[in-house]
């Protein structure tokens, strides 16, 4: 009887560990970042699982909104508005690009490993 109970405890511990590994390794999930670069320089990074509204730039501006685990440029004064039309991104590696403003918004996973490989 005692042996049986120990087996159950062990099984529970293994399940918990598996759940933790899954939670921390899934891409685009909790812990992901929205990384903003202008002209190749990182100007800010924002947690994807929090809600933010950020205005990037002054004369040339893009309004970045992060809401419900997704990010989008909701307003901009660039000529082509490609960045606004891109819509919402949420998966690791997805980008919004605003060529006129040399702006790149990218989803980066919590590990940052993709970033290291890309360099
Ligand atoms: Zn644009």
CSV table of N, CA and C and ligand atoms in Angstrom, one decimal:
chain,number,residue,atom,x,y,z
A,1,UNK,N,0.8,-1.2,0.0
A,1,UNK,CA,0.0,0.0,0.0
A,1,UNK,C,0.9,1.3,0.0
A,2,UNK,N,1.9,1.2,0.9
A,2,UNK,CA,2.8,2.4,0.9
A,2,UNK,C,3.5,2.6,-0.4
A,3,UNK,N,4.0,1.4,-0.9
A,3,UNK,CA,4.7,1.5,-2.2
A,3,UNK,C,3.8,2.1,-3.3
A,4,UNK,N,2.5,1.8,-3.3
A,4,UNK,CA,1.6,2.3,-4.3
A,4,UNK,C,1.5,3.8,-4.2
A,5,UNK,N,1.5,4.3,-3.0
A,5,UNK,CA,1.3,5.8,-2.8
A,5,UNK,C,2.6,6.5,-3.3
A,6,UNK,N,3.7,5.9,-3.1
A,6,UNK,CA,5.0,6.6,-3.6
A,6,UNK,C,4.9,6.6,-5.1
A,7,UNK,N,4.4,5.6,-5.7
A,7,UNK,CA,4.3,5.6,-7.2
A,7,UNK,C,3.5,6.8,-7.7
A,8,UNK,N,2.4,7.0,-7.0
A,8,UNK,CA,1.5,8.0,-7.4
A,8,UNK,C,2.1,9.4,-7.2
A,9,UNK,N,2.9,9.6,-6.1
A,9,UNK,CA,3.6,10.8,-5.9
A,9,UNK,C,4.6,11.1,-7.0
A,10,UNK,N,5.3,10.0,-7.4
A,10,UNK,CA,6.3,10.1,-8.4
A,10,UNK,C,5.7,10.5,-9.8
A,11,UNK,N,4.5,9.8,-10.1
A,11,UNK,CA,3.8,10.1,-11.3
A,11,UNK,C,3.4,11.6,-11.3
A,12,UNK,N,2.9,12.1,-10.2
A,12,UNK,CA,2.4,13.5,-10.1
A,12,UNK,C,3.6,14.4,-10.3
A,13,UNK,N,4.8,14.1,-9.7
A,13,UNK,CA,5.9,15.0,-9.9
A,13,UNK,C,6.4,15.0,-11.3
A,14,UNK,N,6.4,13.9,-12.0
A,14,UNK,CA,6.8,13.8,-13.4
A,14,UNK,C,5.8,14.7,-14.3
A,15,UNK,N,4.5,14.5,-14.0
A,15,UNK,CA,3.5,15.3,-14.7
A,15,UNK,C,3.7,16.8,-14.5
A,16,UNK,N,4.0,17.2,-13.3
A,16,UNK,CA,4.2,18.6,-13.0
A,16,UNK,C,5.5,19.1,-13.8
A,17,UNK,N,6.5,18.3,-13.8
A,17,UNK,CA,7.7,18.7,-14.5
A,17,UNK,C,7.5,18.9,-16.0
A,18,UNK,N,6.7,17.9,-16.5
A,18,UNK,CA,6.4,18.0,-18.0
A,18,UNK,C,5.6,19.2,-18.3
A,19,UNK,N,4.7,19.6,-17.4
A,19,UNK,CA,3.8,20.7,-17.6
A,19,UNK,C,4.7,22.0,-17.6
A,20,UNK,N,5.7,22.0,-16.6
A,20,UNK,CA,6.5,23.2,-16.5
A,20,UNK,C,7.4,23.3,-17.7
A,21,UNK,N,7.9,22.2,-18.2
A,21,UNK,CA,8.8,22.3,-19.4
A,21,UNK,C,7.9,22.8,-20.6
A,22,UNK,N,6.7,22.3,-20.7
A,22,UNK,CA,5.9,22.7,-21.8
A,22,UNK,C,5.6,24.2,-21.7
A,23,UNK,N,5.3,24.6,-20.5
A,23,UNK,CA,4.9,26.0,-20.3
A,23,UNK,C,6.0,27.0,-20.7
A,24,UNK,N,7.2,26.6,-20.3
A,24,UNK,CA,8.4,27.6,-20.5
A,24,UNK,C,9.0,27.4,-21.9
A,25,UNK,N,8.6,26.4,-22.7
A,25,UNK,CA,9.3,26.2,-24.0
A,25,UNK,C,8.4,26.5,-25.1
A,26,UNK,N,7.1,26.6,-24.9
A,26,UNK,CA,6.2,26.8,-26.1
A,26,UNK,C,6.5,28.2,-26.7
A,27,UNK,N,6.5,28.3,-28.0
A,27,UNK,CA,6.9,29.5,-28.7
A,27,UNK,C,5.7,30.5,-28.6
A,28,UNK,N,6.0,31.8,-28.5
A,28,UNK,CA,5.0,32.8,-28.6
A,28,UNK,C,4.1,32.9,-27.4
A,29,UNK,N,4.4,32.1,-26.4
A,29,UNK,CA,3.5,32.1,-25.3
A,29,UNK,C,3.9,33.1,-24.2
A,30,UNK,N,3.6,32.8,-23.0
A,30,UNK,CA,4.0,33.6,-21.9
A,30,UNK,C,5.5,33.9,-21.9
A,31,UNK,N,5.9,35.1,-21.7
A,31,UNK,CA,7.3,35.5,-21.7
A,31,UNK,C,7.9,36.0,-23.0
A,32,UNK,N,7.0,36.0,-24.1
A,32,UNK,CA,7.5,36.5,-25.3
A,32,UNK,C,7.6,38.1,-25.3
A,33,UNK,N,8.4,38.6,-26.2
A,33,UNK,CA,8.6,40.1,-26.2
A,33,UNK,C,8.2,40.6,-27.5
A,34,UNK,N,7.8,41.9,-27.5
A,34,UNK,CA,7.7,42.7,-28.8
A,34,UNK,C,8.9,43.6,-28.8
A,35,UNK,N,9.8,43.3,-29.8
A,35,UNK,CA,11.0,44.1,-29.9
A,35,UNK,C,10.9,45.1,-31.0
A,36,UNK,N,11.2,46.4,-30.6
A,36,UNK,CA,11.1,47.5,-31.6
A,36,UNK,C,12.5,48.0,-32.0
A,37,UNK,N,12.8,48.0,-33.3
A,37,UNK,CA,14.0,48.5,-33.7
A,37,UNK,C,13.8,49.6,-34.8
A,38,UNK,N,14.5,50.7,-34.7
A,38,UNK,CA,14.4,51.8,-35.6
A,38,UNK,C,15.8,52.0,-36.2
A,39,UNK,N,15.9,51.9,-37.5
A,39,UNK,CA,17.2,52.1,-38.2
A,39,UNK,C,18.2,51.1,-37.7
A,40,UNK,N,17.8,49.8,-37.3
A,40,UNK,CA,18.7,48.8,-36.9
A,40,UNK,C,19.0,48.9,-35.4
A,41,UNK,N,18.6,49.9,-34.7
A,41,UNK,CA,18.8,50.1,-33.3
A,41,UNK,C,17.6,49.7,-32.5
A,42,UNK,N,17.8,48.8,-31.5
A,42,UNK,CA,16.7,48.5,-30.6
A,42,UNK,C,16.3,49.7,-29.7
A,43,UNK,N,15.0,50.1,-29.8
A,43,UNK,CA,14.6,51.3,-29.1
A,43,UNK,C,13.7,50.9,-27.9
A,44,UNK,N,13.2,49.6,-27.9
A,44,UNK,CA,12.4,49.2,-26.8
A,44,UNK,C,11.9,47.8,-27.0
A,45,UNK,N,11.5,47.2,-25.8
A,45,UNK,CA,10.9,45.9,-25.9
A,45,UNK,C,9.8,45.8,-24.8
A,46,UNK,N,8.7,45.2,-25.2
A,46,UNK,CA,7.5,45.2,-24.4
A,46,UNK,C,7.0,43.8,-24.2
A,47,UNK,N,6.6,43.4,-23.0
A,47,UNK,CA,6.1,42.1,-22.7
A,47,UNK,C,4.8,41.9,-23.5
A,48,UNK,N,4.7,40.8,-24.3
A,48,UNK,CA,3.6,40.5,-25.1
A,48,UNK,C,2.3,40.2,-24.3
A,49,UNK,N,2.5,39.7,-23.1
A,49,UNK,CA,1.3,39.3,-22.3
A,49,UNK,C,0.8,40.5,-21.4
A,50,UNK,N,1.3,41.7,-21.7
A,50,UNK,CA,0.7,42.9,-21.0
A,50,UNK,C,0.2,43.8,-22.1
A,51,UNK,N,-0.7,44.7,-21.7
A,51,UNK,CA,-1.3,45.6,-22.6
A,51,UNK,C,-0.6,47.0,-22.6
A,52,UNK,N,-0.2,47.4,-23.8
A,52,UNK,CA,0.6,48.6,-24.0
A,52,UNK,C,0.1,49.4,-25.2
A,53,UNK,N,0.2,50.7,-25.1
A,53,UNK,CA,0.0,51.6,-26.3
A,53,UNK,C,1.2,52.5,-26.3
A,54,UNK,N,2.1,52.4,-27.4
A,54,UNK,CA,3.3,53.1,-27.4
A,54,UNK,C,3.4,53.9,-28.7
A,55,UNK,N,3.7,55.2,-28.6
A,55,UNK,CA,4.0,56.0,-29.8
A,55,UNK,C,5.5,56.0,-30.0
A,56,UNK,N,5.9,55.5,-31.2
A,56,UNK,CA,7.3,55.4,-31.6
A,56,UNK,C,7.6,56.6,-32.5
A,57,UNK,N,8.6,57.4,-32.2
A,57,UNK,CA,9.0,58.5,-33.0
A,57,UNK,C,8.1,59.7,-32.7
A,58,UNK,N,8.5,60.8,-33.3
A,58,UNK,CA,7.8,62.1,-33.1
A,58,UNK,C,7.2,62.6,-34.4
A,59,UNK,N,8.1,63.3,-35.2
A,59,UNK,CA,7.6,63.8,-36.5
A,59,UNK,C,7.1,62.6,-37.4
A,60,UNK,N,7.9,61.6,-37.4
A,60,UNK,CA,7.5,60.3,-38.1
A,60,UNK,C,7.1,59.3,-37.0
A,61,UNK,N,5.8,59.1,-36.9
A,61,UNK,CA,5.4,58.3,-35.8
A,61,UNK,C,4.6,57.0,-36.2
A,62,UNK,N,4.7,56.0,-35.3
A,62,UNK,CA,3.9,54.8,-35.5
A,62,UNK,C,3.3,54.5,-34.1
A,63,UNK,N,2.0,54.2,-34.0
A,63,UNK,CA,1.4,53.9,-32.7
A,63,UNK,C,1.3,52.4,-32.6
A,64,UNK,N,2.1,51.8,-31.7
A,64,UNK,CA,2.1,50.4,-31.5
A,64,UNK,C,1.2,50.0,-30.4
A,65,UNK,N,0.3,49.1,-30.6
A,65,UNK,CA,-0.7,48.6,-29.6
A,65,UNK,C,-0.4,47.2,-29.3
A,66,UNK,N,-0.3,46.8,-28.1
A,66,UNK,CA,-0.2,45.4,-27.7
A,66,UNK,C,-1.4,45.1,-26.8
A,67,UNK,N,-2.1,44.1,-27.2
A,67,UNK,CA,-3.4,43.8,-26.4
A,67,UNK,C,-3.7,42.3,-26.6
A,68,UNK,N,-4.0,41.7,-25.5
A,68,UNK,CA,-4.4,40.3,-25.5
A,68,UNK,C,-3.4,39.4,-26.2
A,69,UNK,N,-2.1,39.6,-26.0
A,69,UNK,CA,-1.1,38.7,-26.6
A,69,UNK,C,-0.9,38.9,-28.0
A,70,UNK,N,-1.3,40.1,-28.6
A,70,UNK,CA,-1.1,40.4,-30.0
A,70,UNK,C,-0.5,41.8,-30.1
A,71,UNK,N,0.2,42.1,-31.2
A,71,UNK,CA,0.7,43.4,-31.4
A,71,UNK,C,0.4,43.9,-32.8
A,72,UNK,N,0.1,45.2,-32.9
A,72,UNK,CA,-0.2,45.8,-34.2
A,72,UNK,C,0.2,47.3,-34.2
A,73,UNK,N,0.5,47.8,-35.4
A,73,UNK,CA,0.6,49.2,-35.6
A,73,UNK,C,-0.8,49.7,-36.0
A,74,UNK,N,-1.4,50.5,-35.1
A,74,UNK,CA,-2.8,50.9,-35.3
A,74,UNK,C,-2.9,52.3,-36.0
A,75,UNK,N,-1.8,53.0,-36.0
A,75,UNK,CA,-1.8,54.3,-36.6
A,75,UNK,C,-0.4,54.7,-37.0
A,76,UNK,N,-0.2,55.4,-38.1
A,76,UNK,CA,1.1,55.9,-38.5
A,76,UNK,C,0.9,57.0,-39.5
A,77,UNK,N,1.9,57.8,-39.7
A,77,UNK,CA,1.9,58.9,-40.7
A,77,UNK,C,2.8,58.6,-41.8
A,78,UNK,N,3.2,57.4,-42.0
A,78,UNK,CA,4.1,57.0,-43.2
A,78,UNK,C,3.2,57.1,-44.5
A,79,UNK,N,3.9,57.1,-45.6
A,79,UNK,CA,3.2,57.2,-46.9
A,79,UNK,C,2.4,56.0,-47.3
A,80,UNK,N,2.9,54.8,-47.0
A,80,UNK,CA,2.2,53.6,-47.6
A,80,UNK,C,1.3,52.9,-46.7
A,81,UNK,N,1.5,53.1,-45.4
A,81,UNK,CA,0.6,52.4,-44.4
A,81,UNK,C,0.7,50.9,-44.5
A,82,UNK,N,1.8,50.3,-45.0
A,82,UNK,CA,2.0,48.9,-45.0
A,82,UNK,C,2.0,48.3,-43.6
A,83,UNK,N,2.6,49.1,-42.7
A,83,UNK,CA,2.7,48.6,-41.3
A,83,UNK,C,1.3,48.5,-40.7
A,84,UNK,N,0.4,49.4,-41.0
A,84,UNK,CA,-0.9,49.4,-40.4
A,84,UNK,C,-1.7,48.2,-41.0
A,85,UNK,N,-1.5,48.0,-42.4
A,85,UNK,CA,-2.3,47.0,-43.0
A,85,UNK,C,-1.8,45.6,-42.7
A,86,UNK,N,-0.5,45.5,-42.1
A,86,UNK,CA,0.0,44.2,-41.7
A,86,UNK,C,-1.0,43.6,-40.7
A,87,UNK,N,-1.6,44.4,-39.8
A,87,UNK,CA,-2.5,43.9,-38.8
A,87,UNK,C,-1.8,43.3,-37.6
A,88,UNK,N,-2.5,42.3,-37.0
A,88,UNK,CA,-2.0,41.8,-35.7
A,88,UNK,C,-1.0,40.7,-35.9
A,89,UNK,N,0.1,40.7,-35.1
A,89,UNK,CA,1.0,39.6,-35.1
A,89,UNK,C,1.1,39.0,-33.7
A,90,UNK,N,1.4,37.7,-33.5
A,90,UNK,CA,1.4,37.1,-32.2
A,90,UNK,C,2.4,36.0,-32.1
A,91,UNK,N,2.9,35.5,-33.3
A,91,UNK,CA,3.7,34.3,-33.3
A,91,UNK,C,5.2,34.7,-33.3
A,92,UNK,N,6.0,34.0,-32.6
A,92,UNK,CA,7.5,34.2,-32.5
A,92,UNK,C,8.0,34.3,-33.9
A,93,UNK,N,8.8,35.4,-34.2
A,93,UNK,CA,9.4,35.5,-35.5
A,93,UNK,C,8.6,36.4,-36.5
A,94,UNK,N,7.4,36.6,-36.2
A,94,UNK,CA,6.5,37.5,-37.1
A,94,UNK,C,7.0,38.9,-36.9
A,95,UNK,N,6.9,39.7,-38.0
A,95,UNK,CA,7.3,41.1,-38.0
A,95,UNK,C,6.3,42.0,-38.6
A,96,UNK,N,6.4,43.3,-38.2
A,96,UNK,CA,5.7,44.4,-38.9
A,96,UNK,C,6.8,45.3,-39.3
A,97,UNK,N,6.8,45.7,-40.6
A,97,UNK,CA,7.9,46.5,-41.1
A,97,UNK,C,7.3,47.8,-41.6
A,98,UNK,N,7.9,49.0,-41.2
A,98,UNK,CA,7.5,50.2,-41.8
A,98,UNK,C,8.7,50.8,-42.5
A,99,UNK,N,8.8,50.6,-43.8
A,99,UNK,CA,10.0,51.0,-44.6
A,99,UNK,C,10.3,52.5,-44.5
A,100,UNK,N,9.2,53.3,-44.7
A,100,UNK,CA,9.5,54.8,-44.7
A,100,UNK,C,10.1,55.3,-43.4
A,101,UNK,N,9.8,54.6,-42.3
A,101,UNK,CA,10.3,55.0,-41.0
A,101,UNK,C,11.4,54.1,-40.5
A,102,UNK,N,11.9,53.2,-41.4
A,102,UNK,CA,12.9,52.2,-41.0
A,102,UNK,C,12.6,51.5,-39.7
A,103,UNK,N,11.4,51.2,-39.5
A,103,UNK,CA,10.9,50.6,-38.3
A,103,UNK,C,10.6,49.1,-38.4
A,104,UNK,N,11.1,48.3,-37.5
A,104,UNK,CA,10.8,46.9,-37.5
A,104,UNK,C,10.3,46.5,-36.1
A,105,UNK,N,9.1,45.8,-36.1
A,105,UNK,CA,8.6,45.3,-34.8
A,105,UNK,C,8.5,43.8,-35.0
A,106,UNK,N,9.1,43.1,-34.0
A,106,UNK,CA,9.3,41.7,-34.1
A,106,UNK,C,8.9,41.0,-32.8
A,107,UNK,N,8.3,39.8,-33.0
A,107,UNK,CA,8.0,39.0,-31.8
A,107,UNK,C,9.2,38.1,-31.5
A,108,UNK,N,9.6,38.2,-30.3
A,108,UNK,CA,10.8,37.4,-29.9
A,108,UNK,C,10.4,36.5,-28.7
A,109,UNK,N,10.8,35.2,-28.8
A,109,UNK,CA,10.5,34.3,-27.8
A,109,UNK,C,11.2,34.6,-26.5
A,110,UNK,N,10.8,34.0,-25.4
A,110,UNK,CA,11.4,34.2,-24.1
A,110,UNK,C,12.8,33.8,-24.1
A,111,UNK,N,13.2,32.8,-24.8
A,111,UNK,CA,14.5,32.3,-24.8
A,111,UNK,C,15.5,33.2,-25.5
A,112,UNK,N,15.1,33.9,-26.5
A,112,UNK,CA,16.0,34.7,-27.3
A,112,UNK,C,16.9,34.0,-28.2
A,113,UNK,N,16.7,32.6,-28.3
A,113,UNK,CA,17.7,31.8,-29.0
A,113,UNK,C,17.6,32.2,-30.5
A,114,UNK,N,16.4,32.5,-31.0
A,114,UNK,CA,16.3,32.8,-32.5
A,114,UNK,C,17.2,34.0,-32.8
A,115,UNK,N,17.2,35.0,-31.8
A,115,UNK,CA,18.0,36.2,-32.0
A,115,UNK,C,19.4,35.9,-32.1
A,116,UNK,N,19.9,35.0,-31.3
A,116,UNK,CA,21.4,34.6,-31.3
A,116,UNK,C,21.7,33.9,-32.6
A,117,UNK,N,20.8,33.0,-33.1
A,117,UNK,CA,21.1,32.3,-34.4
A,117,UNK,C,21.1,33.3,-35.5
A,118,UNK,N,20.2,34.3,-35.5
A,118,UNK,CA,20.1,35.3,-36.6
A,118,UNK,C,21.4,36.1,-36.7
A,119,UNK,N,22.1,36.3,-35.6
A,119,UNK,CA,23.3,37.1,-35.7
A,119,UNK,C,24.5,36.2,-36.0
B,1,LIG,ZN1,4.3,52.5,-42.1
